[in-house]
mmCIF file of C-alpha atoms and ligand atoms in Angstrom:
data_model
loop_
_atom_site.group_PDB
_atom_site.id
_atom_site.type_symbol
_atom_site.label_atom_id
_atom_site.label_comp_id
_atom_site.label_asym_id
_atom_site.label_seq_id
_atom_site.Cartn_x
_atom_site.Cartn_y
_atom_site.Cartn_z
ATOM 1 C CA MET A 61 3.582 11.082 11.189
ATOM 2 C CA ILE A 62 6.481 9.832 13.292
ATOM 3 C CA ASP A 63 9.671 11.709 12.425
ATOM 4 C CA THR A 64 12.115 10.296 14.979
ATOM 5 C CA VAL A 65 12.403 7.080 16.950
ATOM 6 C CA ALA A 66 14.868 6.655 19.818
ATOM 7 C CA VAL A 67 15.846 3.561 21.751
ATOM 8 C CA ALA A 68 18.455 3.196 24.531
ATOM 9 C CA GLY A 69 19.520 0.212 26.604
ATOM 10 C CA TYR A 70 17.540 -2.417 24.717
ATOM 11 C CA ARG A 71 19.644 -5.431 23.675
ATOM 12 C CA SER A 72 22.148 -4.340 21.029
ATOM 13 C CA LEU A 73 20.485 -0.964 20.707
ATOM 14 C CA ARG A 74 22.625 0.784 23.264
ATOM 15 C CA SER A 75 21.704 4.197 21.918
ATOM 16 C CA LEU A 76 20.025 4.587 18.545
ATOM 17 C CA VAL A 77 18.065 7.481 17.028
ATOM 18 C CA LEU A 78 16.550 7.041 13.591
ATOM 19 C CA ASP A 79 14.628 9.426 11.401
ATOM 20 C CA PHE A 80 11.539 7.890 9.871
ATOM 21 C CA GLY A 81 9.787 8.895 6.633
ATOM 22 C CA ARG A 82 6.530 7.959 5.045
ATOM 23 C CA LEU A 83 8.087 4.611 3.987
ATOM 24 C CA THR A 84 11.097 3.588 5.977
ATOM 25 C CA VAL A 85 13.175 0.523 5.105
ATOM 26 C CA VAL A 86 15.603 -0.864 7.720
ATOM 27 C CA THR A 87 18.076 -3.432 6.422
ATOM 28 C CA GLY A 88 21.167 -5.098 7.857
ATOM 29 C CA GLY A 89 22.883 -8.494 8.193
ATOM 30 C CA ASN A 90 21.994 -11.190 10.739
ATOM 31 C CA GLY A 91 22.201 -10.086 14.325
ATOM 32 C CA THR A 92 22.609 -6.366 13.616
ATOM 33 C CA GLY A 93 19.561 -5.329 15.639
ATOM 34 C CA LYS A 94 16.681 -5.243 13.149
ATOM 35 C CA SER A 95 14.359 -7.359 15.249
ATOM 36 C CA GLY A 96 15.475 -5.399 18.297
ATOM 37 C CA LEU A 97 14.243 -2.218 16.602
ATOM 38 C CA TYR A 98 10.980 -3.893 15.631
ATOM 39 C CA ARG A 99 10.464 -5.162 19.161
ATOM 40 C CA SER A 100 11.213 -1.813 20.725
ATOM 41 C CA LEU A 101 8.487 -0.240 18.596
ATOM 42 C CA ARG A 102 6.139 -2.929 19.789
ATOM 43 C CA LEU A 103 7.101 -2.309 23.389
ATOM 44 C CA LEU A 104 6.301 1.393 22.919
ATOM 45 C CA ALA A 105 2.836 0.465 21.624
ATOM 46 C CA GLU A 106 2.412 -1.959 24.547
ATOM 47 C CA CYS A 107 2.631 0.942 26.965
ATOM 48 C CA ALA A 108 -0.742 2.125 25.658
ATOM 49 C CA LEU A 109 -2.244 -1.315 26.113
ATOM 50 C CA GLY A 110 -0.805 -1.704 29.676
ATOM 51 C CA GLY A 111 1.321 -4.620 28.616
ATOM 52 C CA ALA A 112 4.896 -3.241 28.414
ATOM 53 C CA VAL A 113 6.075 -4.577 31.799
ATOM 54 C CA GLY A 114 4.576 -8.005 31.096
ATOM 55 C CA ALA A 115 6.050 -8.114 27.585
ATOM 56 C CA LEU A 116 9.499 -7.280 28.968
ATOM 57 C CA ALA A 117 9.182 -9.928 31.670
ATOM 58 C CA ARG A 118 8.402 -12.503 28.993
ATOM 59 C CA GLU A 119 11.628 -11.544 27.224
ATOM 60 C CA GLY A 120 13.576 -12.427 30.376
ATOM 61 C CA GLY A 121 13.190 -9.185 32.303
ATOM 62 C CA LEU A 122 15.128 -5.969 32.215
ATOM 63 C CA THR A 123 18.444 -7.587 33.231
ATOM 64 C CA SER A 124 18.307 -9.795 30.124
ATOM 65 C CA THR A 125 17.213 -7.111 27.621
ATOM 66 C CA LEU A 126 19.568 -4.484 28.925
ATOM 67 C CA TRP A 127 22.552 -3.653 26.746
ATOM 68 C CA ALA A 128 25.172 -6.251 27.794
ATOM 69 C CA GLY A 129 28.262 -4.242 26.906
ATOM 70 C CA PRO A 130 30.199 -1.754 28.950
ATOM 71 C CA GLU A 131 28.287 1.297 30.047
ATOM 72 C CA GLN A 132 30.321 3.957 28.247
ATOM 73 C CA GLY A 133 33.761 4.932 27.173
ATOM 74 C CA THR A 134 35.988 3.004 24.734
ATOM 75 C CA ARG A 135 34.473 0.412 22.565
ATOM 76 C CA HIS A 136 36.005 -3.026 22.607
ATOM 77 C CA ARG A 137 36.378 -4.182 19.061
ATOM 78 C CA ASP A 138 39.018 -6.847 19.747
ATOM 79 C CA GLY A 139 38.295 -9.461 22.317
ATOM 80 C CA PRO A 140 35.879 -9.354 25.227
ATOM 81 C CA ALA A 141 35.006 -6.064 26.896
ATOM 82 C CA GLN A 142 36.459 -5.347 30.333
ATOM 83 C CA PRO A 143 33.745 -5.227 32.944
ATOM 84 C CA THR A 144 33.246 -1.702 34.282
ATOM 85 C CA VAL A 145 31.443 -0.462 37.366
ATOM 86 C CA ARG A 146 27.904 0.648 36.403
ATOM 87 C CA ASN A 147 27.458 4.253 37.486
ATOM 88 C CA ALA A 148 24.138 5.103 35.848
ATOM 89 C CA PRO A 149 20.996 3.175 36.936
ATOM 90 C CA ALA A 150 19.756 0.428 34.593
ATOM 91 C CA ALA A 151 17.486 2.099 32.044
ATOM 92 C CA LEU A 152 15.542 0.990 29.002
ATOM 93 C CA ARG A 153 14.322 4.046 27.229
ATOM 94 C CA LEU A 154 12.010 4.259 24.272
ATOM 95 C CA GLY A 155 10.488 7.213 22.504
ATOM 96 C CA PHE A 156 9.256 8.809 19.369
ATOM 97 C CA ALA A 157 8.660 12.356 18.193
ATOM 98 C CA SER A 158 6.600 14.009 15.499
ATOM 99 C CA ASN A 159 7.657 17.390 14.227
ATOM 100 C CA ASP A 160 4.082 18.739 14.180
ATOM 101 C CA ASP A 161 2.353 16.453 16.551
ATOM 102 C CA LEU A 162 2.742 14.847 20.018
ATOM 103 C CA GLY A 163 5.669 12.635 20.950
ATOM 104 C CA TYR A 164 6.140 10.224 23.800
ATOM 105 C CA ALA A 165 9.061 8.857 25.811
ATOM 106 C CA VAL A 166 9.215 6.251 28.540
ATOM 107 C CA ASP A 167 12.014 5.169 30.846
ATOM 108 C CA LEU A 168 11.903 1.751 32.479
ATOM 109 C CA GLY A 169 14.246 0.723 35.327
ATOM 110 C CA LEU A 170 14.685 -1.609 38.286
ATOM 111 C CA PRO A 171 12.983 -1.179 41.642
ATOM 112 C CA GLN A 172 14.937 0.823 44.297
ATOM 113 C CA GLU A 173 14.110 -1.448 47.204
ATOM 114 C CA GLY A 174 13.532 -5.204 47.360
ATOM 115 C CA GLY A 175 11.012 -6.916 49.560
ATOM 116 C CA SER A 176 8.578 -7.838 46.846
ATOM 117 C CA ALA A 177 8.322 -11.177 45.103
ATOM 118 C CA PHE A 178 8.389 -9.120 41.893
ATOM 119 C CA ALA A 179 11.681 -7.320 42.733
ATOM 120 C CA HIS A 180 12.988 -8.069 39.262
ATOM 121 C CA ASP A 181 9.980 -6.643 37.471
ATOM 122 C CA PRO A 182 10.856 -3.468 35.616
ATOM 123 C CA GLU A 183 9.262 -0.279 36.878
ATOM 124 C CA ILE A 184 8.121 2.685 34.824
ATOM 125 C CA LYS A 185 10.240 5.557 36.141
ATOM 126 C CA THR A 186 9.294 8.480 33.908
ATOM 127 C CA GLU A 187 6.984 9.109 30.966
ATOM 128 C CA GLN A 188 6.520 12.312 29.006
ATOM 129 C CA ILE A 189 4.223 13.546 26.286
ATOM 130 C CA PHE A 190 5.644 16.549 24.481
ATOM 131 C CA SER A 191 4.891 18.515 21.391
ATOM 132 C CA GLY A 192 7.250 18.887 18.508
ATOM 133 C CA PRO A 193 10.607 17.279 17.734
ATOM 134 C CA LEU A 194 12.287 17.458 21.184
ATOM 135 C CA ALA A 195 11.137 16.871 24.738
ATOM 136 C CA ARG A 196 12.489 20.247 25.883
ATOM 137 C CA PRO A 197 11.060 21.320 29.253
ATOM 138 C CA GLY A 198 8.775 23.914 27.651
ATOM 139 C CA ALA A 199 7.406 21.364 25.191
ATOM 140 C CA VAL A 200 6.294 18.827 27.845
ATOM 141 C CA LEU A 201 2.513 18.661 28.180
ATOM 142 C CA ALA A 202 2.042 15.650 30.430
ATOM 143 C CA GLU A 203 4.544 13.919 32.639
ATOM 144 C CA ARG A 204 4.837 10.994 35.009
ATOM 145 C CA ARG A 205 7.595 10.875 37.631
ATOM 146 C CA GLY A 206 7.501 7.854 39.853
ATOM 147 C CA PRO A 207 3.835 7.466 40.822
ATOM 148 C CA ALA A 208 2.746 11.064 40.127
ATOM 149 C CA VAL A 209 1.115 12.079 36.825
ATOM 150 C CA ARG A 210 0.688 15.767 36.096
ATOM 151 C CA VAL A 211 -0.619 17.671 33.127
ATOM 152 C CA ARG A 212 -0.078 21.212 32.072
ATOM 153 C CA ASP A 213 -3.376 23.125 31.994
ATOM 154 C CA SER A 214 -4.386 25.910 29.646
ATOM 155 C CA SER A 215 -2.718 28.594 31.707
ATOM 156 C CA GLY A 216 0.520 26.659 31.819
ATOM 157 C CA ASP A 217 0.288 25.437 35.452
ATOM 158 C CA TRP A 218 0.745 21.789 36.400
ATOM 159 C CA ASP A 219 -2.215 19.761 37.731
ATOM 160 C CA GLN A 220 -1.628 16.432 39.359
ATOM 161 C CA VAL A 221 -4.203 14.094 37.758
ATOM 162 C CA ALA A 222 -3.341 10.611 39.000
ATOM 163 C CA THR A 223 -1.112 8.473 41.212
ATOM 164 C CA LEU A 224 -0.009 5.223 39.573
ATOM 165 C CA ARG A 225 1.508 1.904 40.560
ATOM 166 C CA THR A 226 5.028 1.354 39.270
ATOM 167 C CA PHE A 227 4.025 -1.191 36.687
ATOM 168 C CA ASP A 228 1.166 0.833 35.087
ATOM 169 C CA SER A 229 1.720 3.291 32.297
ATOM 170 C CA MET A 230 -0.002 6.639 32.429
ATOM 171 C CA LEU A 231 -1.225 5.856 28.917
ATOM 172 C CA SER A 232 -3.271 2.864 29.972
ATOM 173 C CA GLU A 233 -4.479 4.288 33.317
ATOM 174 C CA VAL A 234 -5.322 7.943 32.775
ATOM 175 C CA VAL A 235 -8.679 8.074 30.964
ATOM 176 C CA ASP A 236 -10.056 11.596 31.581
ATOM 177 C CA PRO A 237 -10.495 13.295 28.193
ATOM 178 C CA THR A 238 -11.094 16.785 29.625
ATOM 179 C CA GLY A 239 -8.457 16.793 32.351
ATOM 180 C CA ALA A 240 -5.740 14.992 30.365
ATOM 181 C CA PRO A 241 -6.584 15.210 26.628
ATOM 182 C CA GLU A 242 -2.961 14.654 25.487
ATOM 183 C CA ILE A 243 -2.686 11.365 27.398
ATOM 184 C CA VAL A 244 -5.978 10.108 25.973
ATOM 185 C CA ALA A 245 -4.961 11.162 22.447
ATOM 186 C CA MET A 246 -1.603 9.475 22.764
ATOM 187 C CA ARG A 247 -3.147 6.237 23.965
ATOM 188 C CA GLU A 248 -5.546 6.126 21.045
ATOM 189 C CA ARG A 249 -2.739 6.831 18.649
ATOM 190 C CA LEU A 250 -0.482 4.075 19.948
ATOM 191 C CA ARG A 251 -3.358 1.616 20.131
ATOM 192 C CA GLY A 252 -3.864 2.072 16.439
ATOM 193 C CA TRP A 253 -0.327 1.028 15.489
ATOM 194 C CA ARG A 254 -0.209 -2.294 13.699
ATOM 195 C CA PHE A 255 2.570 -4.866 13.741
ATOM 196 C CA TYR A 256 3.129 -7.987 11.713
ATOM 197 C CA ASP A 257 5.976 -10.292 12.500
ATOM 198 C CA HIS A 258 5.075 -13.923 11.910
ATOM 199 C CA LEU A 259 2.107 -14.626 9.690
ATOM 200 C CA ARG A 260 1.665 -18.360 9.796
ATOM 201 C CA THR A 261 1.684 -20.406 6.601
ATOM 202 C CA ASP A 262 2.620 -23.879 7.971
ATOM 203 C CA ALA A 263 0.394 -26.883 7.312
ATOM 204 C CA ASP A 264 -1.685 -26.229 10.470
ATOM 205 C CA ALA A 265 -1.818 -22.438 9.964
ATOM 206 C CA PRO A 266 -5.269 -21.095 10.898
ATOM 207 C CA ALA A 267 -5.387 -19.202 7.589
ATOM 208 C CA ARG A 268 -5.583 -22.520 5.776
ATOM 209 C CA GLN A 269 -8.804 -23.533 7.574
ATOM 210 C CA ALA A 270 -12.346 -22.401 7.006
ATOM 211 C CA GLN A 271 -13.135 -19.881 9.826
ATOM 212 C CA VAL A 272 -16.263 -18.251 11.107
ATOM 213 C CA GLY A 273 -16.116 -14.780 9.624
ATOM 214 C CA THR A 274 -17.183 -11.338 10.827
ATOM 215 C CA ARG A 275 -16.307 -7.966 9.334
ATOM 216 C CA THR A 276 -12.571 -7.646 9.824
ATOM 217 C CA MET A 277 -10.829 -4.269 9.539
ATOM 218 C CA ALA A 278 -7.338 -5.532 10.392
ATOM 219 C CA LEU A 279 -5.832 -8.946 9.688
ATOM 220 C CA ALA A 280 -5.069 -10.823 12.907
ATOM 221 C CA HIS A 281 -1.386 -11.319 13.926
ATOM 222 C CA ASP A 282 -1.422 -15.046 12.919
ATOM 223 C CA GLY A 283 -3.461 -14.384 9.770
ATOM 224 C CA ALA A 284 -6.316 -16.558 11.001
ATOM 225 C CA ASP A 285 -9.044 -14.270 9.623
ATOM 226 C CA LEU A 286 -7.535 -13.965 6.099
ATOM 227 C CA ALA A 287 -10.755 -14.840 4.327
ATOM 228 C CA ALA A 288 -12.895 -12.455 6.414
ATOM 229 C CA ALA A 289 -10.305 -9.680 5.992
ATOM 230 C CA LEU A 290 -10.220 -10.070 2.229
ATOM 231 C CA ALA A 291 -14.052 -10.220 2.012
ATOM 232 C CA THR A 292 -14.362 -7.079 4.218
ATOM 233 C CA ALA A 293 -11.835 -5.139 2.089
ATOM 234 C CA ARG A 294 -13.690 -6.172 -1.027
ATOM 235 C CA GLU A 295 -17.059 -5.167 0.390
ATOM 236 C CA LEU A 296 -15.608 -1.792 1.481
ATOM 237 C CA GLY A 297 -14.282 -0.931 -1.975
ATOM 238 C CA ARG A 298 -10.762 -2.354 -2.216
ATOM 239 C CA GLY A 299 -11.733 -5.259 -4.526
ATOM 240 C CA GLU A 300 -10.044 -3.806 -7.578
ATOM 241 C CA GLU A 301 -6.757 -3.305 -5.720
ATOM 242 C CA ILE A 302 -6.910 -6.901 -4.365
ATOM 243 C CA ASP A 303 -7.430 -8.231 -7.919
ATOM 244 C CA GLN A 304 -4.516 -6.104 -9.248
ATOM 245 C CA ALA A 305 -2.192 -7.236 -6.479
ATOM 246 C CA VAL A 306 -2.998 -10.890 -7.045
ATOM 247 C CA ALA A 307 -2.670 -10.603 -10.838
ATOM 248 C CA LEU A 308 0.599 -8.858 -10.513
ATOM 249 C CA ALA A 309 2.067 -11.689 -8.449
ATOM 250 C CA PHE A 310 0.303 -14.578 -10.189
ATOM 251 C CA PRO A 311 -0.646 -13.599 -13.770
ATOM 252 C CA GLY A 312 -4.091 -14.752 -14.692
ATOM 253 C CA ALA A 313 -5.006 -15.775 -11.145
ATOM 254 C CA THR A 314 -8.043 -14.556 -9.205
ATOM 255 C CA VAL A 315 -8.875 -14.827 -5.547
ATOM 256 C CA ARG A 316 -12.376 -15.176 -4.102
ATOM 257 C CA VAL A 317 -13.847 -15.857 -0.712
ATOM 258 C CA GLN A 318 -16.344 -18.645 -0.467
ATOM 259 C CA VAL A 319 -18.871 -18.563 2.394
ATOM 260 C CA ASP A 320 -20.301 -21.898 3.462
ATOM 261 C CA GLY A 321 -22.654 -22.021 6.430
ATOM 262 C CA GLY A 322 -21.049 -18.923 7.941
ATOM 263 C CA ARG A 323 -17.515 -20.279 7.498
ATOM 264 C CA PHE A 324 -15.177 -18.282 5.199
ATOM 265 C CA VAL A 325 -12.487 -19.847 3.048
ATOM 266 C CA VAL A 326 -10.142 -18.346 0.431
ATOM 267 C CA GLN A 327 -10.233 -19.858 -3.042
ATOM 268 C CA LEU A 328 -7.607 -19.152 -5.736
ATOM 269 C CA SER A 329 -8.164 -19.944 -9.380
ATOM 270 C CA ARG A 330 -5.074 -20.236 -11.558
ATOM 271 C CA PRO A 331 -4.743 -20.655 -15.269
ATOM 272 C CA GLY A 332 -4.365 -24.271 -16.351
ATOM 273 C CA LEU A 333 -6.309 -25.752 -13.452
ATOM 274 C CA LEU A 334 -9.853 -27.243 -13.753
ATOM 275 C CA ARG A 335 -10.908 -26.222 -10.220
ATOM 276 C CA GLU A 336 -10.096 -23.574 -7.660
ATOM 277 C CA LEU A 337 -7.500 -24.284 -4.952
ATOM 278 C CA SER A 338 -8.593 -23.642 -1.372
ATOM 279 C CA ALA A 339 -6.281 -22.028 1.215
ATOM 280 C CA ALA A 340 -5.362 -25.480 2.563
ATOM 281 C CA GLU A 341 -3.870 -26.424 -0.858
ATOM 282 C CA LEU A 342 -1.846 -23.255 -1.481
ATOM 283 C CA SER A 343 1.972 -23.200 -1.280
ATOM 284 C CA ASP A 344 3.521 -21.416 1.667
ATOM 285 C CA GLY A 345 4.667 -18.524 -0.525
ATOM 286 C CA THR A 346 1.311 -18.136 -2.252
ATOM 287 C CA LEU A 347 -0.578 -18.124 1.031
ATOM 288 C CA ARG A 348 1.957 -15.672 2.545
ATOM 289 C CA TYR A 349 1.519 -13.293 -0.374
ATOM 290 C CA LEU A 350 -2.268 -13.386 0.067
ATOM 291 C CA LEU A 351 -1.788 -12.644 3.741
ATOM 292 C CA TRP A 352 0.266 -9.569 2.830
ATOM 293 C CA VAL A 353 -2.489 -8.485 0.417
ATOM 294 C CA ALA A 354 -4.963 -8.584 3.257
ATOM 295 C CA ALA A 355 -2.642 -6.884 5.756
ATOM 296 C CA LEU A 356 -1.578 -4.094 3.387
ATOM 297 C CA LEU A 357 -4.962 -3.395 1.756
ATOM 298 C CA SER A 358 -6.852 -3.110 4.982
ATOM 299 C CA PRO A 359 -10.065 -1.172 4.716
ATOM 300 C CA ARG A 360 -9.077 0.842 7.770
ATOM 301 C CA PRO A 361 -5.387 1.607 7.355
ATOM 302 C CA PRO A 362 -3.529 2.339 10.601
ATOM 303 C CA GLU A 363 -1.450 5.428 11.272
ATOM 304 C CA LEU A 364 1.659 3.278 11.575
ATOM 305 C CA LEU A 365 2.227 -0.183 10.123
ATOM 306 C CA VAL A 366 5.416 -2.030 11.039
ATOM 307 C CA LEU A 367 6.491 -5.250 9.287
ATOM 308 C CA ASN A 368 9.345 -7.539 10.383
ATOM 309 C CA GLU A 369 10.965 -9.635 7.631
ATOM 310 C CA PRO A 370 7.946 -9.697 5.325
ATOM 311 C CA GLU A 371 10.025 -11.469 2.626
ATOM 312 C CA THR A 372 10.119 -14.758 4.620
ATOM 313 C CA SER A 373 9.328 -17.741 2.405
ATOM 314 C CA LEU A 374 8.595 -15.569 -0.675
ATOM 315 C CA HIS A 375 10.424 -16.364 -3.884
ATOM 316 C CA PRO A 376 12.460 -13.422 -5.192
ATOM 317 C CA ASP A 377 10.157 -13.223 -8.184
ATOM 318 C CA LEU A 378 7.304 -12.123 -5.858
ATOM 319 C CA LEU A 379 9.249 -9.298 -4.197
ATOM 320 C CA PRO A 380 8.484 -6.678 -6.873
ATOM 321 C CA ALA A 381 4.767 -7.358 -6.466
ATOM 322 C CA LEU A 382 5.154 -7.150 -2.675
ATOM 323 C CA ALA A 383 7.047 -3.922 -3.000
ATOM 324 C CA GLU A 384 4.264 -2.509 -5.152
ATOM 325 C CA LEU A 385 1.733 -3.442 -2.443
ATOM 326 C CA MET A 386 3.872 -1.745 0.169
ATOM 327 C CA ARG A 387 4.100 1.461 -1.791
ATOM 328 C CA ARG A 388 0.318 1.400 -2.119
ATOM 329 C CA ALA A 389 -0.058 0.880 1.608
ATOM 330 C CA ALA A 390 2.424 3.761 2.307
ATOM 331 C CA GLN A 391 -0.100 6.160 0.708
ATOM 332 C CA ASP A 392 -2.520 5.542 3.592
ATOM 333 C CA SER A 393 -0.206 4.588 6.514
ATOM 334 C CA GLN A 394 3.322 5.399 7.651
ATOM 335 C CA LEU A 395 5.053 2.134 6.760
ATOM 336 C CA VAL A 396 8.166 0.680 8.348
ATOM 337 C CA VAL A 397 9.682 -2.368 6.650
ATOM 338 C CA VAL A 398 12.414 -4.262 8.558
ATOM 339 C CA THR A 399 14.039 -6.730 6.197
ATOM 340 C CA HIS A 400 17.217 -8.604 5.439
ATOM 341 C CA SER A 401 16.251 -8.866 1.776
ATOM 342 C CA GLU A 402 18.398 -6.528 -0.301
ATOM 343 C CA LEU A 403 16.132 -7.460 -3.241
ATOM 344 C CA LEU A 404 13.048 -6.229 -1.439
ATOM 345 C CA ALA A 405 14.858 -3.026 -0.397
ATOM 346 C CA GLU A 406 15.903 -2.478 -4.030
ATOM 347 C CA ALA A 407 12.408 -3.267 -5.367
ATOM 348 C CA LEU A 408 11.062 -0.526 -3.046
ATOM 349 C CA GLY A 409 13.352 1.896 -4.769
ATOM 350 C CA SER A 410 14.671 5.143 -3.345
ATOM 351 C CA ASP A 411 11.927 7.566 -4.359
ATOM 352 C CA GLY A 412 10.246 8.726 -1.190
ATOM 353 C CA VAL A 413 11.967 5.991 0.818
ATOM 354 C CA THR A 414 13.968 6.618 3.963
ATOM 355 C CA ARG A 415 16.550 3.871 4.175
ATOM 356 C CA HIS A 416 18.704 2.838 7.115
ATOM 357 C CA GLU A 417 21.269 0.042 7.093
ATOM 358 C CA LEU A 418 22.126 -1.264 10.563
ATOM 359 C CA GLU A 419 25.486 -2.833 11.464
ATOM 360 C CA LEU A 420 27.203 -3.998 14.651
ATOM 361 C CA ASP A 421 30.141 -2.053 16.044
ATOM 362 C CA ALA A 422 31.696 -3.720 19.084
ATOM 363 C CA GLY A 423 28.370 -5.447 19.761
ATOM 364 C CA GLU A 424 26.411 -2.207 19.392
ATOM 365 C CA THR A 425 23.831 -1.464 16.732
ATOM 366 C CA VAL A 426 24.872 1.573 14.665
ATOM 367 C CA VAL A 427 23.649 3.062 11.388
ATOM 368 C CA ALA A 428 25.960 2.446 8.435
ATOM 369 C CA GLY A 429 27.528 5.604 7.058
ATOM 370 C CA ARG A 430 27.211 7.735 10.223
ATOM 371 C CA GLU A 431 30.525 9.220 11.158
ATOM 372 C CA GLY A 432 29.714 10.321 14.714
ATOM 373 C CA PRO A 433 27.024 11.351 17.163
ATOM 374 C CA LEU A 434 26.445 14.591 15.218
ATOM 375 C CA ASP A 435 25.072 12.566 12.281
ATOM 376 C CA GLN A 436 22.338 11.247 14.538
ATOM 377 C CA PRO A 437 19.003 13.181 14.674
ATOM 378 C CA ALA A 438 18.605 15.324 17.786
ATOM 379 C CA TRP A 439 16.928 13.646 20.762
ATOM 380 C CA HIS A 440 16.369 14.576 24.408
ATOM 381 C CA TRP A 441 15.645 11.955 27.097
ATOM 382 C CA PRO A 442 13.740 13.051 30.185
ATOM 383 C CA LYS A 443 15.768 12.981 33.363
ATOM 384 C CA ARG A 444 14.694 10.672 36.175
HETATM 385 N N1 LIG B 729 21.221 -7.725 26.228
HETATM 386 C C1 LIG B 729 21.935 -7.650 25.099
HETATM 387 N N2 LIG B 729 22.927 -6.739 24.995
HETATM 388 C C2 LIG B 729 23.681 -6.632 23.860
HETATM 389 N N3 LIG B 729 23.425 -7.306 22.771
HETATM 390 C C3 LIG B 729 22.371 -8.195 22.753
HETATM 391 C C4 LIG B 729 21.621 -8.416 23.944
HETATM 392 N N4 LIG B 729 20.639 -9.366 23.704
HETATM 393 C C5 LIG B 729 20.846 -9.670 22.382
HETATM 394 N N5 LIG B 729 21.874 -9.033 21.835
HETATM 395 C C6 LIG B 729 22.418 -9.098 20.453
HETATM 396 O O1 LIG B 729 21.679 -8.189 19.672
HETATM 397 C C7 LIG B 729 21.905 -8.532 18.295
HETATM 398 C C8 LIG B 729 20.698 -8.151 17.471
HETATM 399 O O2 LIG B 729 19.695 -9.139 17.484
HETATM 400 P P1 LIG B 729 18.418 -9.062 16.537
HETATM 401 O O3 LIG B 729 17.556 -10.199 16.770
HETATM 402 O O4 LIG B 729 17.788 -7.658 16.667
HETATM 403 O O5 LIG B 729 19.131 -9.141 15.066
HETATM 404 P P2 LIG B 729 18.487 -9.071 13.612
HETATM 405 O O6 LIG B 729 19.132 -7.939 12.955
HETATM 406 O O7 LIG B 729 17.017 -9.115 13.678
HETATM 407 O O8 LIG B 729 19.081 -10.451 13.028
HETATM 408 P P3 LIG B 729 18.428 -11.530 12.044
HETATM 409 O O9 LIG B 729 18.559 -11.027 10.715
HETATM 410 O O10 LIG B 729 19.285 -12.719 12.322
HETATM 411 O O11 LIG B 729 16.996 -11.734 12.460
HETATM 412 C C9 LIG B 729 22.276 -9.979 18.261
HETATM 413 O O12 LIG B 729 23.659 -9.984 17.780
HETATM 414 C C10 LIG B 729 22.236 -10.432 19.697
HETATM 415 O O13 LIG B 729 23.229 -11.318 20.035
HETATM 416 MG MG1 LIG B 730 15.582 -10.531 13.112
#
């Protein structure tokens, strides 16, 4: 389980450390940094897939995503901030720690010298894999500084195991399970994290059309394989939970997957209707709820599941049923729900829920109710 997440220098998240629980709910008004937190978790996972530098470039590069306020010192609550001279190098830092497992931290910056057509591409400056809650020097098991990757061996000595290009993460490049087991383990762990941001329900949404189906352990990001995902979950023993979740949201309704010439389509029967409705005929909210059923009752639950604004286009009446599904999912996965729906947060309750409310203070994302830096969980960034 992830116990702490830390982000620095990413959009409004100038310096944020959050404790995570089994089920973590992050709320806050518009523009307080919720999506920023969601995206920073995605960026962390992208490091394991070799896509972090590309993902950042698509967001406008490091100069756009970097905290746009003054570097340090007094906050400017009234009027624009006074520009200050930047002393520290530009840095986007992301990390997480687990109290009794491995943690990972990465520091991205700008190239030292120009001369390349990609001089604005971010570079990976340092990466560390450490054990326990803090990246103290003695807890570091694998480390990348500039191009050099080294791993601590069983006698505590450092072995250099690879030399990397600036835009490659050690997680995606180092593949030796005997020489660098921690790196391989961390990659596999991050690759398993699952994110849902924008499940499509518009008129042309792929989930509305019959699709060729194969066994599907995780619903796709756009929800295209909804029917195959529901059929797989049913075949692998989650049929009763699917039925319960549907009945809780739509009393008397049942969902079934029809297979026609290898193409899968979702059919919903509702009381009062003479025939079933296919996915193409469902309302946005009904389809979205079914997408959440498939995402949250996956037959192979991930270690970490992160949802951004899952309440979108759902009527408040459906939120208690969605909350029930989420609590069910949190038994098998660590679940993070980023939402601006107070109703959803309330429906999730407080029992076993870690809740954080974000707010903006002089343009910077802070956690409501924290008096000062000492209220923040401990965190240690690796030095460059
Ligand atoms: N480089 C930057 N430096 C500082 N602040 C930034 C930067 N880029 C964007 N922001 C600000 O960060 C804030 C957080 O945006 P974010 O999208 O995370 O909000 P949100 O909580 O998801 O809001 P919503 O509920 O509207 O989706 C916004 O106010 C935005 O203007
Ligand atoms: Mg948002």
